[in-house]
């Protein structure tokens, strides 16, 4: 079951350049930074009420975020992530409804979460992530 919007993923060329905007201009606080090697990105998280913003900086030209920035040089909203209670079942439900999955099997994302993506061709142009907290894995960061 989808429980909430967990976060919005926002592609940026440089975390170090983008974070001051969120901190100084908006008054948010960067709470967590983490590299996700499997996705070739560095991430920075902000809380906005219950929802998080996940800034994504590519670490490699082959990163999906690098490809997004080629098409959108200024950066921009990259994906929406739904927090789900049980990720495999949620993927199966989408698949049964005819949605193309980017990941048939969830993988480790930032923040000790399991994540998987639906293909934007099947979701009316919105790259869609499902994420769920890994069983037994507490978040290692400070919040
Ligand atoms: Zn995400």
PDB file of N, CA and C and ligand atoms in Angstrom, residues 7-9 45 54 56 79 81 115 117 129, ligand 1:
ATOM      1  N   UNK A   7       9.571  11.249  -0.760  1.00  0.00           N
ATOM      2  CA  UNK A   7      10.459  12.345  -1.152  1.00  0.00           C
ATOM      3  C   UNK A   7      10.301  12.696  -2.616  1.00  0.00           C
ATOM      4  N   UNK A   8      10.813  13.870  -2.958  1.00  0.00           N
ATOM      5  CA  UNK A   8      10.975  14.272  -4.340  1.00  0.00           C
ATOM      6  C   UNK A   8      12.459  14.251  -4.634  1.00  0.00           C
ATOM      7  N   UNK A   9      12.831  13.640  -5.756  1.00  0.00           N
ATOM      8  CA  UNK A   9      14.228  13.607  -6.184  1.00  0.00           C
ATOM      9  C   UNK A   9      14.487  14.777  -7.113  1.00  0.00           C
ATOM     10  N   UNK A  45      19.749  15.202   1.810  1.00  0.00           N
ATOM     11  CA  UNK A  45      18.334  15.158   2.185  1.00  0.00           C
ATOM     12  C   UNK A  45      17.944  16.350   3.056  1.00  0.00           C
ATOM     13  N   UNK A  54      15.304  15.078  -1.910  1.00  0.00           N
ATOM     14  CA  UNK A  54      16.538  14.326  -2.133  1.00  0.00           C
ATOM     15  C   UNK A  54      17.265  14.982  -3.300  1.00  0.00           C
ATOM     16  N   UNK A  56      20.235  15.130  -5.891  1.00  0.00           N
ATOM     17  CA  UNK A  56      21.028  14.074  -6.518  1.00  0.00           C
ATOM     18  C   UNK A  56      22.082  14.691  -7.420  1.00  0.00           C
ATOM     19  N   UNK A  79      12.352  12.728  -9.914  1.00  0.00           N
ATOM     20  CA  UNK A  79      11.396  11.657  -9.633  1.00  0.00           C
ATOM     21  C   UNK A  79      10.571  11.961  -8.390  1.00  0.00           C
ATOM     22  N   UNK A  81       8.849   9.868  -5.145  1.00  0.00           N
ATOM     23  CA  UNK A  81       9.003   8.586  -4.450  1.00  0.00           C
ATOM     24  C   UNK A  81       7.862   8.389  -3.465  1.00  0.00           C
ATOM     25  N   UNK A 115      14.543   0.296  -2.742  1.00  0.00           N
ATOM     26  CA  UNK A 115      13.889   1.150  -3.734  1.00  0.00           C
ATOM     27  C   UNK A 115      13.775   0.415  -5.069  1.00  0.00           C
ATOM     28  N   UNK A 117      12.161   1.458  -9.320  1.00  0.00           N
ATOM     29  CA  UNK A 117      11.580   2.512 -10.153  1.00  0.00           C
ATOM     30  C   UNK A 117      10.646   1.936 -11.224  1.00  0.00           C
ATOM     31  N   UNK A 129       9.310   6.244  -8.064  1.00  0.00           N
ATOM     32  CA  UNK A 129      10.056   5.341  -7.192  1.00  0.00           C
ATOM     33  C   UNK A 129       9.126   4.831  -6.104  1.00  0.00           C
TER      34      UNK A 129
HETATM   35 ZN1  LIG B   1      14.619   8.838  -4.575  1.00  0.00          ZN
END
